[in-house]
XYZ file of C-alpha atoms in Angstrom:
489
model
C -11.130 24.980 44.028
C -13.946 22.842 42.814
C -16.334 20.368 44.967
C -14.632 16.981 44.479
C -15.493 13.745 45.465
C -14.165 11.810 48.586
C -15.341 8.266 48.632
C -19.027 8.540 48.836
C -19.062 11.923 50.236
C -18.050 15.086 48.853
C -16.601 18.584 50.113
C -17.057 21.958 49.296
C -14.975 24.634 49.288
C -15.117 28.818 49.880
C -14.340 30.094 46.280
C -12.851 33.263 47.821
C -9.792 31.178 49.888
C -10.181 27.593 48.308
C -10.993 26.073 52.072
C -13.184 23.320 52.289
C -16.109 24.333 54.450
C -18.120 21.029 54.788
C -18.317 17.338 53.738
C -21.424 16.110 52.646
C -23.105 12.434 51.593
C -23.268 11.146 47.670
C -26.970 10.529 47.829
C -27.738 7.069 45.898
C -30.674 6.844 43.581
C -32.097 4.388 46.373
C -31.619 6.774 48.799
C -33.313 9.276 46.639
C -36.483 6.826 45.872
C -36.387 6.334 49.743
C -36.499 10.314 50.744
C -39.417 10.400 47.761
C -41.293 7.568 49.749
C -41.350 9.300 52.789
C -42.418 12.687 51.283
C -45.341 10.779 50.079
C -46.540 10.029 53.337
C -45.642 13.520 54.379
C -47.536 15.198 51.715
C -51.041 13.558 52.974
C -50.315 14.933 56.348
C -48.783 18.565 55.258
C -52.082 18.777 52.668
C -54.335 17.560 55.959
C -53.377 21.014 57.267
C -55.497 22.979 55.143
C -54.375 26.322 54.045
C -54.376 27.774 57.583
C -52.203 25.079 59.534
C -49.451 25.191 56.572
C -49.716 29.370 57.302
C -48.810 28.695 60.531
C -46.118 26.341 60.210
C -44.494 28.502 57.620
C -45.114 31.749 59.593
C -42.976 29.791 62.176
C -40.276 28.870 59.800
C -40.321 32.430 58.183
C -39.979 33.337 61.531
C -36.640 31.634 62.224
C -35.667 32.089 58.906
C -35.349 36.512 59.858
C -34.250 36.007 63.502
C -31.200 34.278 62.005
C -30.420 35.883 59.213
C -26.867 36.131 60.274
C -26.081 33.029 60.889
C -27.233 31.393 57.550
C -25.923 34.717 55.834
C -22.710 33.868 56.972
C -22.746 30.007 55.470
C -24.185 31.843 51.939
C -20.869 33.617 52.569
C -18.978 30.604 53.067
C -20.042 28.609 50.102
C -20.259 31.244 47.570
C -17.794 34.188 48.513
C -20.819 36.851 47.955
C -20.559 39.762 50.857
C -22.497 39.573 53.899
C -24.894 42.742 52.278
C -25.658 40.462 49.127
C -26.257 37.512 51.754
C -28.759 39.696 53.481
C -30.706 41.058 50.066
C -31.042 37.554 49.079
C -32.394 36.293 52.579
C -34.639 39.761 52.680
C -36.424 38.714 49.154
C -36.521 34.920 49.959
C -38.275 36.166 53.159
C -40.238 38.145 51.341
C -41.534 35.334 49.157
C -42.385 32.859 52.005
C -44.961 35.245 53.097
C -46.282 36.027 50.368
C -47.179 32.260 49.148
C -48.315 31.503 52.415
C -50.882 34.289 52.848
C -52.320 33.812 49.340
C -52.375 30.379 49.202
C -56.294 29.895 50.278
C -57.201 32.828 47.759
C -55.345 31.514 44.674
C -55.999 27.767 45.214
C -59.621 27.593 47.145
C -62.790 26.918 45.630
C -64.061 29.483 43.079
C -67.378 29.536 41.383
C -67.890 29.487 37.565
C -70.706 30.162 35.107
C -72.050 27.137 34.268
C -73.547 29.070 31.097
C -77.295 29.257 29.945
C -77.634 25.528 28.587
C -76.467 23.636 31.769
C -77.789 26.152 34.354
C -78.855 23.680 36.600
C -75.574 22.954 37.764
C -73.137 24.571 40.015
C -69.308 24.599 38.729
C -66.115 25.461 40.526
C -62.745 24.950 40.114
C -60.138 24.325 42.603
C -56.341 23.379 43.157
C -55.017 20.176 44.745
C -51.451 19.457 45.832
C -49.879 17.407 43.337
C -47.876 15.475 46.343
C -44.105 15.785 46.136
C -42.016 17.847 43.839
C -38.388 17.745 43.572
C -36.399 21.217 43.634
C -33.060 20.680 42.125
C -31.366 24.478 42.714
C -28.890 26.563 41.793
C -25.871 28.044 43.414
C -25.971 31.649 42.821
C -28.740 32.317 44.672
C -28.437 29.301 46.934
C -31.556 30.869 49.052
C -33.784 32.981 46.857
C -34.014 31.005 43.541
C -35.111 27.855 45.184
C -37.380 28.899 47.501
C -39.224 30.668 44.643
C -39.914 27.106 44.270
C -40.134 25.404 47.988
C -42.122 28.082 49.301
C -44.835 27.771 46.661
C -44.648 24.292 46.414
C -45.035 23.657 50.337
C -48.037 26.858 50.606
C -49.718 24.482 47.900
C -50.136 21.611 50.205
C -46.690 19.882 48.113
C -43.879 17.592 50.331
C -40.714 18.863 49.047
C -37.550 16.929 48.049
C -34.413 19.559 48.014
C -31.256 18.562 45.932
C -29.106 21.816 46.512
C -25.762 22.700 44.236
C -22.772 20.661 45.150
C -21.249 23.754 45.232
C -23.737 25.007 48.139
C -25.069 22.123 49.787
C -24.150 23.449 53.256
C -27.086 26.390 52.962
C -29.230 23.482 51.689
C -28.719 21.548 55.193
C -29.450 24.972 57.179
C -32.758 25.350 55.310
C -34.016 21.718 55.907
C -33.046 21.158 59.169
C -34.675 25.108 60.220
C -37.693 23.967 58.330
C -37.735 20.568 60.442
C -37.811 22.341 63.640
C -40.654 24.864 62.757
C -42.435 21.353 61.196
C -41.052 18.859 63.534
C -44.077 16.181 62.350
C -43.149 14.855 59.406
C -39.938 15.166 56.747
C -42.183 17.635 54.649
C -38.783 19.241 53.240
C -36.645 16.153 52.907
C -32.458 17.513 51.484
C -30.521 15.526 48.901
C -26.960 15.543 48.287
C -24.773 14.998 46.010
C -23.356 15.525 42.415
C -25.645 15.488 38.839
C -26.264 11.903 39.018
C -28.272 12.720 42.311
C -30.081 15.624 40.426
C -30.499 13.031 37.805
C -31.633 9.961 40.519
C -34.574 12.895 41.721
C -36.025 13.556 38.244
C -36.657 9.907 38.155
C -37.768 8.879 41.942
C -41.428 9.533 41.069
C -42.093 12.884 42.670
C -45.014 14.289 40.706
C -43.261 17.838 39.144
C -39.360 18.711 38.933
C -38.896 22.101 39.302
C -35.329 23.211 37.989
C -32.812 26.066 38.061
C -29.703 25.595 36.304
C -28.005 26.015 32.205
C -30.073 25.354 29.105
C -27.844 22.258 28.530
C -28.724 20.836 31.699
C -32.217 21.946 31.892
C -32.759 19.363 28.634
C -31.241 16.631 30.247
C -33.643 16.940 33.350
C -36.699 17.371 30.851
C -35.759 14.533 28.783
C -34.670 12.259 32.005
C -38.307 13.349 33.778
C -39.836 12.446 29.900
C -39.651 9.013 30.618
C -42.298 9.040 33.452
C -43.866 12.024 31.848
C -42.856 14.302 34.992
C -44.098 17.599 34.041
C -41.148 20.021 34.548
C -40.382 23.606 34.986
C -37.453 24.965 33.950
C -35.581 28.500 34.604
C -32.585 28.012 32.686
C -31.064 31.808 32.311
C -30.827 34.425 29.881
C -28.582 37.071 28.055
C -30.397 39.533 29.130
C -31.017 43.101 27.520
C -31.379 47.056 28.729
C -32.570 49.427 26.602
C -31.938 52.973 27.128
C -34.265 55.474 24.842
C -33.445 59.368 24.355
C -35.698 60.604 26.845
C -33.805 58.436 29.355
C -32.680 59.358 32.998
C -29.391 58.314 32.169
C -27.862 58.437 35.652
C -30.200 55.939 37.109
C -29.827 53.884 33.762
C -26.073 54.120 34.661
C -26.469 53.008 38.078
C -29.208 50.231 36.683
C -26.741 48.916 34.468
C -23.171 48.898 36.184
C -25.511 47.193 39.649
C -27.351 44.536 36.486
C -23.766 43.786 35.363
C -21.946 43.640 38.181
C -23.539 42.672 41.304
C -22.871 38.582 42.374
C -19.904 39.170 39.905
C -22.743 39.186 37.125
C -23.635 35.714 38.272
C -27.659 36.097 37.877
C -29.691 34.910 35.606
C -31.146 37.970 35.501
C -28.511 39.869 35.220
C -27.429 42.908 32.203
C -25.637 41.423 29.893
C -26.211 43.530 26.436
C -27.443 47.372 26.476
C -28.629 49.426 23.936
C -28.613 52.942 23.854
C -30.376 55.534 21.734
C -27.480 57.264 19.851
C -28.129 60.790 20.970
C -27.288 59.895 24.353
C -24.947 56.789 23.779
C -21.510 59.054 24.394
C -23.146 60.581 27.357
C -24.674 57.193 28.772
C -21.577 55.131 28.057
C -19.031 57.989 29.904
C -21.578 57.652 33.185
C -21.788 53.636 32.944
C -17.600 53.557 32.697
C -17.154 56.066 35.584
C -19.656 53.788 37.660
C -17.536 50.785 36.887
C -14.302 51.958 37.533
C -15.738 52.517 41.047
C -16.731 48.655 41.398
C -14.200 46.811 43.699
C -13.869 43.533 42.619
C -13.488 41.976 45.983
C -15.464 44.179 48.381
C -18.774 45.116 46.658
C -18.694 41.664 45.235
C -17.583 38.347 45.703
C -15.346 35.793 43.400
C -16.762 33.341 40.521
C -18.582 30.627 42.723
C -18.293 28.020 40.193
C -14.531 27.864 38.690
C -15.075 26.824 35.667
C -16.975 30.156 34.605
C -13.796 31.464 34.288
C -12.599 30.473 31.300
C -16.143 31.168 29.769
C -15.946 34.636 30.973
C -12.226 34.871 29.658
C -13.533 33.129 26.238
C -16.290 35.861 25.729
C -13.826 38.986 26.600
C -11.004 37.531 24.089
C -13.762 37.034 21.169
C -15.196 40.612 21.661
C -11.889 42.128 21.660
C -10.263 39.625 18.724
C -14.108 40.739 16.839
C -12.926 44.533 17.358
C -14.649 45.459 20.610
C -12.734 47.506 22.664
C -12.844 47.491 26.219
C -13.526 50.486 28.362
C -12.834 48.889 31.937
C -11.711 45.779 32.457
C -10.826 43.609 29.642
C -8.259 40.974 28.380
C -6.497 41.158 32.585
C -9.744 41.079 34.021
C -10.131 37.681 34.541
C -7.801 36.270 37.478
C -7.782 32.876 39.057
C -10.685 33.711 41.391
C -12.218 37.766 40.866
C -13.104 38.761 37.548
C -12.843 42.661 37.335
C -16.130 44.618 36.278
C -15.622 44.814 32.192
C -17.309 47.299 30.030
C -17.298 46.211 26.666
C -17.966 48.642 23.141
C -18.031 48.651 19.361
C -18.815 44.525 20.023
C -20.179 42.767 16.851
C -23.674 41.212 17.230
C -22.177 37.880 16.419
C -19.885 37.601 19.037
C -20.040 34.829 22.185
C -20.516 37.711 24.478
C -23.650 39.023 23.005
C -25.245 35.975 21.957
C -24.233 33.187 24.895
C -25.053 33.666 28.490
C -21.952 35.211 29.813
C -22.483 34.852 33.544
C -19.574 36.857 34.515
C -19.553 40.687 35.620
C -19.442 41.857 32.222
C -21.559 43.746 29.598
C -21.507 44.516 26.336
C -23.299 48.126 24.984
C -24.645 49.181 21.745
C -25.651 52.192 20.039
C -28.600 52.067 18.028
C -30.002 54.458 15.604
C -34.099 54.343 17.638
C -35.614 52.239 19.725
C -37.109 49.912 17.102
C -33.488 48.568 16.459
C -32.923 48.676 20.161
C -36.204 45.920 20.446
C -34.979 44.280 17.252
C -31.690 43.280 18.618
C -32.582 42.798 22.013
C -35.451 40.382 20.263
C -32.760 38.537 18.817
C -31.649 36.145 21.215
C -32.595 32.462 21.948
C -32.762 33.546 25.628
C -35.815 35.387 27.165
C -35.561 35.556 30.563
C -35.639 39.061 31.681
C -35.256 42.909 30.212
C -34.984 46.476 31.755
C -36.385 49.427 29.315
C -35.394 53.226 30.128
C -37.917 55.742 28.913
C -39.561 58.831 29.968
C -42.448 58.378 27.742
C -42.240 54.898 26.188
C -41.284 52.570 28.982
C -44.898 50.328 28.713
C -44.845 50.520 24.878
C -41.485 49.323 24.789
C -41.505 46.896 27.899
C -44.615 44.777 25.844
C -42.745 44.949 22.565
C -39.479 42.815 24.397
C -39.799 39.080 24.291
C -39.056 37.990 28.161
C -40.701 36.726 30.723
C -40.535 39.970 32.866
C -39.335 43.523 32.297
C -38.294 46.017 34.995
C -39.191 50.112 33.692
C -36.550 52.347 34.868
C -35.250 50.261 37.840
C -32.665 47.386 38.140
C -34.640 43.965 38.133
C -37.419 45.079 40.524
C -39.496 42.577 39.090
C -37.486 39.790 41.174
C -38.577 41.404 44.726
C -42.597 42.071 43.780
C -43.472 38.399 45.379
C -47.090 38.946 43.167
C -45.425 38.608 39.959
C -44.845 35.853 38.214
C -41.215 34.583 37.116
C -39.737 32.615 34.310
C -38.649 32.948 30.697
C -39.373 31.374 27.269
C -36.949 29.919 24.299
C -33.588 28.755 25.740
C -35.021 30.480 29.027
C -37.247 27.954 29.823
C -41.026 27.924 30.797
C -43.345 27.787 33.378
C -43.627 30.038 36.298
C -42.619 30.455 39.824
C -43.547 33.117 42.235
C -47.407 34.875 42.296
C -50.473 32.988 41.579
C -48.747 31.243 38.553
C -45.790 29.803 40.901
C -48.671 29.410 43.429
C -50.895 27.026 40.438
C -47.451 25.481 39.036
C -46.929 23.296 41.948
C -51.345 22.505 41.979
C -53.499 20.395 39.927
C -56.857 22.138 38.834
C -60.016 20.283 40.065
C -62.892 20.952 38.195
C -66.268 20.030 40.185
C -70.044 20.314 38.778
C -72.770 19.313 40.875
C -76.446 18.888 39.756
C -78.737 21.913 41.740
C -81.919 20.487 40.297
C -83.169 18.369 37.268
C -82.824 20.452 34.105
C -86.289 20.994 32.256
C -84.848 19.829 28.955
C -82.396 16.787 29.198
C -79.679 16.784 26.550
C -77.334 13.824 27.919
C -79.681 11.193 28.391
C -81.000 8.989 25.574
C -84.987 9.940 26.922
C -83.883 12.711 24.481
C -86.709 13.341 22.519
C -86.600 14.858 18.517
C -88.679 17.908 19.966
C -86.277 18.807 22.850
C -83.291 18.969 19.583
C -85.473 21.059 17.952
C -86.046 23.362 20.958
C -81.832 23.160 21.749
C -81.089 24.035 17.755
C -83.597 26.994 17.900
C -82.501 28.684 21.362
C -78.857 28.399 20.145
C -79.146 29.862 16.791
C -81.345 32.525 18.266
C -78.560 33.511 20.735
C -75.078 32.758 18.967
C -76.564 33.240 15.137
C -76.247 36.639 14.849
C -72.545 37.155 14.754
């Protein structure tokens, strides 16, 4: 079942039994403006803290966020059908996160001295990052815990009030979030939760907060950035991908195997992230391909993962399986049957055209789609030629960084499955249909912070350029000492 609408509330349901597992308010675009209003106020206070009292306030929240891991692993569980391990993983790297933006908050966003260069060495510069007050979170259900604190944590570490607008399909692990956040923070509403369906999402992007931050499709990722146009809210956007895995001769093609059937197929293929095409090197396609389809036949749909959260992916997944196979793919596991009215069975897809829907539109089901390829120059070629660019995974002995820089994504894991998701120091996002901007690392840490830039006079400068007491003779001295030292290229 889907979340539906009773009244002015709304329910959702457990996609794995169709039970409705909580009711939950229709947030108005005056209560959104409202919540925004009294983040405001909360942001002064929150940024008041300085670095170290928001690292101690989220230390306590990080805290209560591990000791009961169970508990809101259970209500990811409830709202999404994902097993209690997947719960856990997502929790572990959300976890993960938190500390990491709160321990290098001071470092990335403090005070650093610059060269003020030769001509104005009289003055001291540095740069530093301010809040930018409230930012509005609008997240995702897949990862109703992980993906959105990529953005909370960094925005709150950066001194930010927070406005949360969950999925409607997981609003419940919204409301354990913000209500565990208000008892570490018991002060002020610095994380303030939203509810409702898009026209709340849409009521957020135009409440005045000062950045959106947004996880969700390409098609609804433009609507936010043309809604938050109007007040020229800056946005950033992590719309998914389609994307690639390259596997290259020299590959270990067990662990590419394992890489790709856990890229595919974990979350029922329902990450962003995810593998969705492969390429293989054609002296070890037959090989690769017999180790990937043994792997997958081993995948209970079911038990290692859960059903399609959102309902209507169904009939996309169905839609991409039936235009592979109608194209001429065949299918080696799974195929035309594999899509039922809640589990989609892991499909393994061969011989597909590069035309098709399930090579060139995000998928978001546990399928994937493999290629051979004469070298790897084809292999980056085709994996190049998408509108997505989210993330990529390269398998090489010998080539991996040559071949990692040469892939057009935002991130690219070298013989592992999407490690670059768990390294809290590295930056995430994606470019073209993708999105842009960054969360996570110093970038997510600067994305949610306005640069400052400060110079202060140490002592009168000897030879006064911005004043009109400028004489002809100090020009004369300027236009000499610069040709002297820049002249010679």
């Amino acid at each position: 079942m889907t979340t539906v609408l009773t009244g002015e509330t709304f329910e959702s349901f457990n996609p794995a039994t169709g039970e409705a597992v909580g009711t939950y308010p229709v947030h108005t675009a005056e209560q959104v403006e409202a919540a925004v209003a009294k983040a405001r106020e909360a942001a002064a206070w929150w940024d008041s803290l300085g670095f170290a009292g928001r690292a101690e306030r989220l230390a306590a929240w990080r805290s209560a966020l591990a000791k009961r891991m169970p508990e809101l692993g259970r209500i990811i569980t409830e709202e999404t059908g994902k097993p209690a391990g997947d719960a856990q993983l997502e929790l572990v790297l959300a976890i993960e996160h938190l500390a990491w933006a709160a321990k290098h908050a001071r470092k990335v966003l403090g005070p650093q001295r610059r060269s003020p260069g030769l001509l104005l060495s009289n003055q001291a510069a540095s740069v530093e990052y301010q809040p930018l007050g409230v930012v509005g979170v609008i997240g995702p259900w897949n990862y109703p815990v992980y993906t959105p604190l990529g953005s909370v944590s960094y925005a709150l570490a950066a001194g930010n009030a927070v406005v949360f607008k969950p999925s409607e399909f997981t609003p419940g692990v919204g409301k354990w979030l913000v209500e565990s956040f208000a008892e570490a923070v018991p002060e002020h509403p610095v994380l303030q939760l939203v509810t409702g369906l898009g026209d709340t999402g849409a009521a957020l992007t135009k409440a005045g907060v000062d950045k959106i931050a947004f996880t969700g499709s390409a098609a609804t990722g433009k609507k936010v950035m043309a809604s938050a146009a109007e007040t020229l809210t800056p946005v950033v956007i992590e719309a998914g991908g389609k994307d690639p895995l390259l596997v290259d001769a020299d590959a270990d093609l067990d662990a590419a195997a394992d890489a790709t059937a856990w890229g595919a197929f974990s979350n029922a293929g329902q990450t962003c992230a995810g593998v969705e095409r492969v390429y293989v090197h054609e002296r070890v396609y037959d090989e690769f391909v017999a180790k990937v389809v043994a792997k997958a036949e081993d995948v209970d749909a079911g038990e290692q993962y859960g059903p399609m959260t959102m309902p209507a992916q169904l009939d996309i997944v169905r839609r991409h399986i039936e235009d592979a196979l109608a194209a001429g793919g065949r299918a080696l596991v799974g195929g035309a049957g594999a899509v039922g009215d809640r589990y989609v069975k892991p499909t393994v897809l061969v011989d597909v055209p590069e035309d098709c829907s399930a090579v060139r539109e995000e998928t978001f089901g546990p399928t994937v789609t493999i290629a051979r390829v004469a070298d790897m120059d084809e292999a980056i070629d085709k994996a190049n030629d998408s509108a997505y660019g989210l993330g990529s995974t390269v398998f090489s002995k010998a080539r991996g960084m040559e071949l990692a820089r040469r892939l057009r994504t935002g991130q690219t894991a070298i013989n592992a499955p999407l490690s670059f998701a768990g390294i809290a120091s590295l930056p995430f996002g994606g470019r073209g249909e993708s999105g842009f901007g960054r969360i996570h690392g110093p970038e997510g840490l600067r994305e949610f912070a306005r640069p400052k830039a400060i110079a202060r006079q140490r002592f009168t400068a000897p030879i006064a350029l911005t004043s009109f007491a400028r004489s002809k003779k100090t020009e004369a001295i300027v236009g000499r000492l610069i040709a002297k030292l820049h002249g010679k290229g």
